[in-house]
Coordinates of C-alpha atoms in Angstrom, one line a residue:
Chain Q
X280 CA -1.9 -4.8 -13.7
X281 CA -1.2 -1.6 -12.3
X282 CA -2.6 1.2 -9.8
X283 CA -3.8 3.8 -12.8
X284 CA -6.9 3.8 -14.6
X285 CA -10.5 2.4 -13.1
X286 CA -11.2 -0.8 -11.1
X287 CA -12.8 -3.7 -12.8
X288 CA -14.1 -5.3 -9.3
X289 CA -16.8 -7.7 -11.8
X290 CA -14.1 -9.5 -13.4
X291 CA -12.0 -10.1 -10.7
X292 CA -14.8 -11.0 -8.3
X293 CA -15.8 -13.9 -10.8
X294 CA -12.6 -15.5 -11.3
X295 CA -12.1 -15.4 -7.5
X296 CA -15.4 -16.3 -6.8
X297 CA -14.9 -19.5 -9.1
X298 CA -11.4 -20.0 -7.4
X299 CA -12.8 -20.4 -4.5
X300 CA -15.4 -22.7 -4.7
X301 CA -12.2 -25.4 -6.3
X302 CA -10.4 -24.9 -3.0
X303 CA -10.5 -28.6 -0.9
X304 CA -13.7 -28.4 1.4
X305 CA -14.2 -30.6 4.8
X306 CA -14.7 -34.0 3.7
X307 CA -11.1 -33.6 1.2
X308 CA -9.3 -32.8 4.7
X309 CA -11.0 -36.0 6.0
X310 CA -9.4 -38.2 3.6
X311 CA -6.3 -36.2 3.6
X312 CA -5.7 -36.7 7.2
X313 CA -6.2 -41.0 6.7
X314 CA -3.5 -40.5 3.9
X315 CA 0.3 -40.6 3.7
X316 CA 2.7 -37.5 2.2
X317 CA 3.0 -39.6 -1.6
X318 CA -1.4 -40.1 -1.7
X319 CA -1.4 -36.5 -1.0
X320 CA 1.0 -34.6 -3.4
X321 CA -0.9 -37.8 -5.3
X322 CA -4.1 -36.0 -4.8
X323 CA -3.0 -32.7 -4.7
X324 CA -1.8 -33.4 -8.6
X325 CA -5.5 -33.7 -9.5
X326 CA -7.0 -30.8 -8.0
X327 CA -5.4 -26.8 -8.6
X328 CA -1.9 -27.7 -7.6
X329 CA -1.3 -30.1 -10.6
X330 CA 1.2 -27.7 -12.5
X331 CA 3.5 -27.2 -9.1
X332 CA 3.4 -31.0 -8.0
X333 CA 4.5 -31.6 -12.0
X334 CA 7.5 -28.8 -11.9
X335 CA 8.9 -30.1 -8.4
X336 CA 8.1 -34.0 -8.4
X337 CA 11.4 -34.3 -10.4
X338 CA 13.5 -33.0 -7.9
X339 CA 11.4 -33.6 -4.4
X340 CA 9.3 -36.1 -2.8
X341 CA 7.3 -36.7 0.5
X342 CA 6.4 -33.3 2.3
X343 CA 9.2 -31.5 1.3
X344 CA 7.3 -31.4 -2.6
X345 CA 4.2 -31.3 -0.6
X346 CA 5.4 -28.2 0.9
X347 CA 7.2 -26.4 -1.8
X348 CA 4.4 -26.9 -3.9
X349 CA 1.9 -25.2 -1.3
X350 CA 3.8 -22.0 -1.5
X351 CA 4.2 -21.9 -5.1
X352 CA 0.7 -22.8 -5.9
X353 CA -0.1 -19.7 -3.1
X354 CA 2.4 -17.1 -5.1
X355 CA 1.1 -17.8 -8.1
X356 CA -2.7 -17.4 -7.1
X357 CA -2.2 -14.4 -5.7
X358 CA 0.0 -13.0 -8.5
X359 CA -2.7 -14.1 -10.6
X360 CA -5.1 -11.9 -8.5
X361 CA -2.7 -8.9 -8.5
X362 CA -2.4 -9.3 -12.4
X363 CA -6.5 -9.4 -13.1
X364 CA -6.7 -7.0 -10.7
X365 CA -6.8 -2.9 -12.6
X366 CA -7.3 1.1 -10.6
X367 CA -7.8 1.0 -6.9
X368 CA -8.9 -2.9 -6.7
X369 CA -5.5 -3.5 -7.3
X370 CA -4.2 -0.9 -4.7
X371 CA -6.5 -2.3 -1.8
X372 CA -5.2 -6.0 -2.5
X373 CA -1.5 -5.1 -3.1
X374 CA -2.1 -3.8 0.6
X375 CA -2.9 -6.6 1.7
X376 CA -0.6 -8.8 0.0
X377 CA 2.1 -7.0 1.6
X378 CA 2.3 -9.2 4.5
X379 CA 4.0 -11.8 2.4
X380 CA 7.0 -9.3 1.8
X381 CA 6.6 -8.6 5.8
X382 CA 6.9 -12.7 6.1
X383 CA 9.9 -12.5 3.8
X384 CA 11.6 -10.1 5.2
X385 CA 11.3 -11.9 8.2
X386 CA 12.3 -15.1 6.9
X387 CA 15.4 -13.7 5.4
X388 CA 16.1 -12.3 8.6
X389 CA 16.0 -15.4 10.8
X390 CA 18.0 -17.4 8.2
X391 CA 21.0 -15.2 8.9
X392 CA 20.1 -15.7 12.4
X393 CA 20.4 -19.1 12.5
X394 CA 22.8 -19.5 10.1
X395 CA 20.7 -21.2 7.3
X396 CA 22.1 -22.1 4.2
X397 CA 20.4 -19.5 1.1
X398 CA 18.9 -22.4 -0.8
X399 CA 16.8 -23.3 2.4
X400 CA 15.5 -19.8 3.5
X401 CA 14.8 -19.5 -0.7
X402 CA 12.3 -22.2 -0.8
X403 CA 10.6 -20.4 2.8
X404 CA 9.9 -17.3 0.8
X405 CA 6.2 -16.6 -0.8
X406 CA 7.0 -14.4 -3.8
X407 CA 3.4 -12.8 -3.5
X408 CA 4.1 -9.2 -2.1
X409 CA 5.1 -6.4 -3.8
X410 CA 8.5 -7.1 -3.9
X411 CA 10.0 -7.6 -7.5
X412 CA 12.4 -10.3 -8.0
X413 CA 15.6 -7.9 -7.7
X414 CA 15.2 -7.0 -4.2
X415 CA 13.8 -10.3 -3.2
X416 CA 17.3 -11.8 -4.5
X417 CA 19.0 -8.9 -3.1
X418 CA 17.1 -10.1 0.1
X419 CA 19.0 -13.4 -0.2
X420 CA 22.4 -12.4 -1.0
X421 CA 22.4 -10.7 2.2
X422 CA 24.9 -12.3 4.4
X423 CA 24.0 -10.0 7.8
X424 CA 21.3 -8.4 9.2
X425 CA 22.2 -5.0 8.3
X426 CA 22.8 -5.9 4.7
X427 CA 19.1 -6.9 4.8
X428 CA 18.2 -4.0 6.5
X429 CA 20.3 -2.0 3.7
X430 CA 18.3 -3.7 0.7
X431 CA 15.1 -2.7 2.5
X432 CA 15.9 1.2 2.0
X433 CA 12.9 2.7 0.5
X434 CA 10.3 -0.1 1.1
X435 CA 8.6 0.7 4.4
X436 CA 10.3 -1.9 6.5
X437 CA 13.2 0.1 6.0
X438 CA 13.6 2.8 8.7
X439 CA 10.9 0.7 11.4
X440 CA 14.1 -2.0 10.7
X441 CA 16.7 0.4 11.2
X442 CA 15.5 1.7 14.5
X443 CA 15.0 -1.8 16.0
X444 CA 18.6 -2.8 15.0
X445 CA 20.1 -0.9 18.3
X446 CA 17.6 -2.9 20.6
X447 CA 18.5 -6.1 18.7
X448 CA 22.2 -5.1 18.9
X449 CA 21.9 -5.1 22.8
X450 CA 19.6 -8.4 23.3
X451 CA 20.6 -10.6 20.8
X452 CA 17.1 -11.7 20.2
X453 CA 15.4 -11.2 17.4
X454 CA 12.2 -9.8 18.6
X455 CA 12.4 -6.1 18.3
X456 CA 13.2 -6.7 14.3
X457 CA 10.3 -8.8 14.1
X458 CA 8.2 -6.6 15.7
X459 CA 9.3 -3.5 13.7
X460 CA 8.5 -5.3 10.5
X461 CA 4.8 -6.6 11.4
X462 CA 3.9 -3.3 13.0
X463 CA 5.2 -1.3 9.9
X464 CA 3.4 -3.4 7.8
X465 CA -0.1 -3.0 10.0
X466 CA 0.2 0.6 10.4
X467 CA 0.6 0.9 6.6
X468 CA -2.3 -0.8 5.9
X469 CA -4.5 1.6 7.1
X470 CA -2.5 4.2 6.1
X471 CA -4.0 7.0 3.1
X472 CA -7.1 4.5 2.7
X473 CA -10.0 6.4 1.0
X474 CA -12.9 4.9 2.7
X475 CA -16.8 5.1 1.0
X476 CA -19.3 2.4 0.5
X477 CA -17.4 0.2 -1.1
X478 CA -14.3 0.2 1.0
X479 CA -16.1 0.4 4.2
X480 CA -16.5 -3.5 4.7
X481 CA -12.6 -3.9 3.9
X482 CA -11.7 -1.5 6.5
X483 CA -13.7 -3.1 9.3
X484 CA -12.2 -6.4 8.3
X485 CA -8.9 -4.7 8.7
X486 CA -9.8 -3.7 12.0
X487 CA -10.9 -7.1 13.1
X488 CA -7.0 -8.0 11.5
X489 CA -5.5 -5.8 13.7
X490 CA -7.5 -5.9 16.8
X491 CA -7.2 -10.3 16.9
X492 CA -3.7 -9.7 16.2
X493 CA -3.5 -7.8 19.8
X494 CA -5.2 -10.1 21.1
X495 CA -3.7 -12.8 20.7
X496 CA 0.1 -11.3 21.2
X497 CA -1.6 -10.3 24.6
X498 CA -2.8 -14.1 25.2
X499 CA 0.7 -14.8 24.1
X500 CA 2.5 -12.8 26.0
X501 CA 0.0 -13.5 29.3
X502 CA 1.0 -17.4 29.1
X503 CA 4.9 -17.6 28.4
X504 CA 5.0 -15.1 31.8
X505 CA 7.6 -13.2 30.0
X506 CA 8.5 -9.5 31.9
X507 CA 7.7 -7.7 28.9
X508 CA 5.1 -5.2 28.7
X509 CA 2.3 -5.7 26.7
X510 CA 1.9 -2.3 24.8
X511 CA 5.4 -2.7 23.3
X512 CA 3.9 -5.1 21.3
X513 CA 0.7 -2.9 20.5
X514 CA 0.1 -2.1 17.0
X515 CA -2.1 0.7 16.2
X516 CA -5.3 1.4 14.5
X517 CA -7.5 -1.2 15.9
X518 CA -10.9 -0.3 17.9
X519 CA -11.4 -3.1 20.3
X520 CA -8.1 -1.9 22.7
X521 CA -5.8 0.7 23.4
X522 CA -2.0 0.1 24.3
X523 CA -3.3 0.4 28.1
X524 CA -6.5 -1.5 28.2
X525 CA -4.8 -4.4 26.3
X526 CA -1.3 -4.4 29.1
X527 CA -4.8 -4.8 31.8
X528 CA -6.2 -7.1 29.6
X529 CA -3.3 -10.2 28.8
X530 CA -3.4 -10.5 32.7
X531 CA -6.6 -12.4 32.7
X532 CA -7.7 -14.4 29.1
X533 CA -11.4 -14.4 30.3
X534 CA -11.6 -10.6 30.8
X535 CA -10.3 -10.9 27.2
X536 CA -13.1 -13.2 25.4
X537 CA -15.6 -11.1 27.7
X538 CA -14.1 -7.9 25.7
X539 CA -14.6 -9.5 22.2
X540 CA -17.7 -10.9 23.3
X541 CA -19.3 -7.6 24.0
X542 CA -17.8 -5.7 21.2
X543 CA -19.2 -5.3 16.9
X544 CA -17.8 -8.4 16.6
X545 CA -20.1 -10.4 19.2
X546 CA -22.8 -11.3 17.4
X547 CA -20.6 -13.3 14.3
X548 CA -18.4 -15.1 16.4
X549 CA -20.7 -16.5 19.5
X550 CA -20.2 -19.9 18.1
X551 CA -16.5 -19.0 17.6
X552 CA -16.1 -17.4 21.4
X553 CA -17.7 -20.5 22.7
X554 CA -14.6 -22.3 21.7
X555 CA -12.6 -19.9 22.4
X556 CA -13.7 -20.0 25.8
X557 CA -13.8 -23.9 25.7
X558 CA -10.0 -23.8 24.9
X559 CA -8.1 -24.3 27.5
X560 CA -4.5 -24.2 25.4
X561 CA -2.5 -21.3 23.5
X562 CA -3.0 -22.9 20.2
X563 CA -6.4 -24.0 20.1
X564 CA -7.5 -20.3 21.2
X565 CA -4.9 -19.0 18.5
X566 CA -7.1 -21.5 15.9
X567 CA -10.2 -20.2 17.0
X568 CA -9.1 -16.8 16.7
X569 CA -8.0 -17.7 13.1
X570 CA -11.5 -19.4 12.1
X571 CA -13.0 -16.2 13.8
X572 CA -11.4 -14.2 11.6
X573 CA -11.9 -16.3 8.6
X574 CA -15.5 -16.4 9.2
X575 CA -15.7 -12.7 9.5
X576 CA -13.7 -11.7 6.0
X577 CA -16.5 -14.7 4.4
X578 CA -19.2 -12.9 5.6
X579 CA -17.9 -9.5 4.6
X580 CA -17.6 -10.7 1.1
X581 CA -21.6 -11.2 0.9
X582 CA -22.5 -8.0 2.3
X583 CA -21.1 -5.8 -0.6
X584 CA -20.2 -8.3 -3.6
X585 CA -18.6 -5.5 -5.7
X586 CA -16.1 -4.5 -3.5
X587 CA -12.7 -6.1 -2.3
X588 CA -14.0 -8.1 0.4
X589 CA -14.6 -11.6 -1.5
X590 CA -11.0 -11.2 -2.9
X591 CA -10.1 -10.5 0.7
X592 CA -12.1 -13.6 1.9
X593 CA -10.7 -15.7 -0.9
X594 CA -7.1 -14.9 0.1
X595 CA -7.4 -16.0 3.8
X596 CA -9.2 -19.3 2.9
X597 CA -6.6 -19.8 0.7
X598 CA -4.0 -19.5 3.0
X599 CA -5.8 -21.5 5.3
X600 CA -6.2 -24.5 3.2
X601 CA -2.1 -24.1 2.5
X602 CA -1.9 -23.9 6.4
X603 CA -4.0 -27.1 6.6
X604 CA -2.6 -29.4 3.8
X605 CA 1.0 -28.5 5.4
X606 CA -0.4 -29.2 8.9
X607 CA -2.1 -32.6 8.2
X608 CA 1.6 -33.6 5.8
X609 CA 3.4 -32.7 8.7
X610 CA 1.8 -34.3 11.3
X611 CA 1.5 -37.6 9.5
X612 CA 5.4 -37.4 9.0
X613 CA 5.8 -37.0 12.9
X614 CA 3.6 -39.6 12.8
X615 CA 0.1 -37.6 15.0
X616 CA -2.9 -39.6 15.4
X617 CA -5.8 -38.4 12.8
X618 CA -7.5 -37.0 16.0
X619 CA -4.2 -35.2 17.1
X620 CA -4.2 -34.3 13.5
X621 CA -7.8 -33.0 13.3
X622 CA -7.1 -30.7 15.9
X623 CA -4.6 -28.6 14.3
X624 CA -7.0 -27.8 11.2
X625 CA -8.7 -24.6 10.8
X626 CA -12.3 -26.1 8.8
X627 CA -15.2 -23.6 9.0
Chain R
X111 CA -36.8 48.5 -17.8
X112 CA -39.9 45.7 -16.5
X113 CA -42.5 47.4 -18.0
X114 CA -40.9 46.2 -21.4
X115 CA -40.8 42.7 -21.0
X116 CA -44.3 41.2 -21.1
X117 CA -43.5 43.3 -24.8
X118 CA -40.6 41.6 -25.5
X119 CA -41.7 37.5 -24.6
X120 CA -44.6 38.4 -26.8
X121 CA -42.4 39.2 -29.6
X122 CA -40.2 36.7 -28.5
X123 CA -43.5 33.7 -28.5
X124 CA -44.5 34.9 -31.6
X125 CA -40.9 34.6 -33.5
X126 CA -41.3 32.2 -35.5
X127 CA -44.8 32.9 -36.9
X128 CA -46.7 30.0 -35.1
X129 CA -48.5 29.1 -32.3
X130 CA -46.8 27.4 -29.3
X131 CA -45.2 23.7 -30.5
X132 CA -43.2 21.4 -28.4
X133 CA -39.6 21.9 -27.6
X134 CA -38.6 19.2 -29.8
X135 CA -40.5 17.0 -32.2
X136 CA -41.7 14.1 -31.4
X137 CA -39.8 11.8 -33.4
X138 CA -36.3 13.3 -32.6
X139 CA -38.0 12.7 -28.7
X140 CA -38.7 9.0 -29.5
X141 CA -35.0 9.1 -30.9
X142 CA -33.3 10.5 -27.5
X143 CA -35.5 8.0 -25.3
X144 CA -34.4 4.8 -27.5
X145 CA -30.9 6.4 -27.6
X146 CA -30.8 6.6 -23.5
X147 CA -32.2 3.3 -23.1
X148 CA -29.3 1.4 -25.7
X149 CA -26.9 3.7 -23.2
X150 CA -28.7 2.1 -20.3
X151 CA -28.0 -1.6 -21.6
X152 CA -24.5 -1.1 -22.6
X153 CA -23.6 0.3 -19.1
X154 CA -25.9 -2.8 -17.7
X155 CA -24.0 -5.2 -20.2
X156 CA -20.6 -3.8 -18.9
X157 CA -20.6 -5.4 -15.3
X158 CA -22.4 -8.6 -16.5
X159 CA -20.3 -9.2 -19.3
X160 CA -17.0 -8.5 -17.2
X161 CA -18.2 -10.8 -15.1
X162 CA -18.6 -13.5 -17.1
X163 CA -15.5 -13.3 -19.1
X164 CA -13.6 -13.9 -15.5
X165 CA -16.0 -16.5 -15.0
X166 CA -15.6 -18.5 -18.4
X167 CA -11.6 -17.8 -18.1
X168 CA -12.0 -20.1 -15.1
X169 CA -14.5 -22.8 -16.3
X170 CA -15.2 -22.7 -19.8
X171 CA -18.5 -25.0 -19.6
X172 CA -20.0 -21.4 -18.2
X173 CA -20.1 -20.1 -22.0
X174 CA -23.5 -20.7 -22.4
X175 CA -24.8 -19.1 -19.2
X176 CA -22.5 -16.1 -19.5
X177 CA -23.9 -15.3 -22.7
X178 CA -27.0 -15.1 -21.9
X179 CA -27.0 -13.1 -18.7
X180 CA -25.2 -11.3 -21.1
X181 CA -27.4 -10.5 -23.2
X182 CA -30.4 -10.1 -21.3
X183 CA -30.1 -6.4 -20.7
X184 CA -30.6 -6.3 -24.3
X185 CA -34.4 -6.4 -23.7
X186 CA -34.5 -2.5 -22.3
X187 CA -33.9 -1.8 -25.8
X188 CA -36.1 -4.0 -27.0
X189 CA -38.9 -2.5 -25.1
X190 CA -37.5 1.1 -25.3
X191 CA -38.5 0.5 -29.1
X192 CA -42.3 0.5 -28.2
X193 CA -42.2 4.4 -28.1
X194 CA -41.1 4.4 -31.8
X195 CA -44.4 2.8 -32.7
X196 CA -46.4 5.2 -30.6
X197 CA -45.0 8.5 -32.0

């Protein structure tokens, strides 16, 4: 409700404890990925998502009501969360919840780059940050970049924004904005955080964010054999690299899994590393990477169940099953084989 | 100035007339220990029942369970009791 008086971590955890146990387990992705887009959203309508399938069938069908329903079933979750939510519970999640006003933001900003109509880029957005609604539609009525950039003023993305705009200016491509809004919204995340007992699980799952996150923009960086240097993309606050060590490191991927391998998160993610090791393409070591991480927050969540790690756990599964429903719809559009399709899931 | 005081806690022991009692009586004793253990069970009750609210909210069929967990705390009180008996 709001950031003032004291936390009510109990109440919370129980809901989202309860939450997450509904949420579609291995064997509902195995009949998802045998079905077409109408037996999905069919589905879909008995399980959480009954109310958005309901609002939307009207007006959509196939994966496009598939799809718009995923992101508003995932707004309204975690609005739900931020509304149980009371004192610094609701601070720590708000935090991480952010990244949804990073991803729109950035959404906003590559509809004007490409020139997509507002009604498109509208149904892209996850209303699930911090954000109200006015600068969200302030957001959309922006016509250029720096009208976006102008509506940002006094939200951190603001100035990172404003700075990037010359080096936009002079390349045309739209990775220097991008990059100023994720690394704003990382190096806030750390930022001011009291850190006890409680907390202390939340911030090493914040580091494990930030230090995959380097990782894998090395990897990425290391494959497309782009001239770019790897510490531009470097975001701060991790413990596993420093701007240099990770430029050394996105030469060679194995020297990379070695370096994980060997560091505090080792012993949780052999299993994980194996396939990561295993893998020879860009995606399936991104996936990996993702189930590494999702693993991680889940065991987090037991270790202290009073503090914000379950609702921190709960939140990436969340977005994970939203990642794989959309996957599997997709793919069966495109017409993928269920193996082809199998692959692109993220199932712990 | 010391020479005085073994003087004075005499006249201080022997105030009130009597010999040497307990700080408090026993009953008001039994009182404060019954007292701290209800405070114990509310503060016990406080998570638990949070707890279960959230998790009713979600799936009422939990009622039942919720309310007792609830409750169970209850029994420090219960026991805390005891002591009025052996005052």
């Amino acid at each position: 409700m709001s950031a003032t008086g004291s936390s009510n971590p109990e109440y919370v955890n129980a809901r989202v404890r309860s939450r997450r146990g509904a949420l579609f387990d291995d064997e509902d992705y195995r009949k998802f990925v045998r079905m077409g887009p109408a037996e999905i959203a069919r589905f879909m309508e008995e399980s959480t998502y009954e109310e958005e399938i309901n609002a939307l069938g009207a007006r959509f069908s196939g994966v496009d009501l598939i799809e718009f329903a995923l992101n508003r079933n995932l707004a309204k979750q975690f609005n739900d969360i931020l509304d149980w939510a009371n004192g610094r519970l609701y601070d720590l999640i708000a935090r991480y919840l952010r990244k949804f006003d990073a991803w729109n933001v950035k959404t906003a900003i590559r509809g004007i780059y490409a020139d997509t109509p507002r009604e498109v880029v509208e149904t892209d957005l996850i209303r699930a940050g911090e954000f109200d609604d006015r600068r969200t539609e302030r957001l959309l009525e922006a016509t250029t970049i720096e009208e976006v950039i102008d509506s940002l003023d006094g939200t951190i993305y603001g100035r990172p924004l404003r700075e990037a705009y010359d080096d936009y200016e002079e390349s045309g491509v739209l990775v220097p904005l991008e990059n100023a809004v994720d690394r704003a919204f990382y190096e806030n995340l750390l930022d001011g955080l009291v850190v006890d007992e409680a907390t202390e699980q939340y911030r090493e799952f914040l580091y494990a964010e930030i230090d995959f996150r380097n990782a894998r923009n090395a990897l990425r960086l290391a494959r497309s054999g782009a001239d770019i240097d790897p510490s531009e993309y470097y975001i701060p606050g991790g413990r596993l690299f420093s701007a240099a060590e990770l430029s050394q490191l996105a030469q060679s991927p194995d020297e990379l899994v070695t370096r994980i391998r060997d560091s505090v998160y080792g012993d949780r993610l052999s299993s994980a590393l194996d396939e990561l090791e295993q893998a020879d393409s860009l995606i399936g070591f991104e996936r990996a990477l993702e189930a590494a991480l999702l693993e991680y927050s889940g065991s987090l969540g037991h270790v202290f169940p009073l503090s914000v790690s379950p609702v921190i756990s709960y939140i990436l599964a969340k977005e994970r099953e939203v990642e794989n429903i959309r996957a599997i719809a997709r793919g069966r559009e495109a017409g993928l084989t269920e193996d082809e399709i199998e692959a692109e899931l993220v199932i712990l | 100035m010391f020479e005085t005081l073994p003087e004075l806690a005499n006249v201080a022991l022997q105030a009130d007339g009597t010999t040497s009692g307990p700080a408090i009586e026993p009953s008001a004793a039994a009182a404060l220990a019954v007292g701290l253990a209800a405070f114990g069970a509310g503060y016990a009750e406080r998570g638990i029942g949070a707890a279960a609210v959230g998790a009713i909210a979600e799936d009422e069929s939990l009622f039942v369970q919720g309310l007792i967990l609830t409750v169970l705390p209850e029994t420090l009180v219960i026991l805390a009791l005891v002591v009025i008996f052996l005052v």
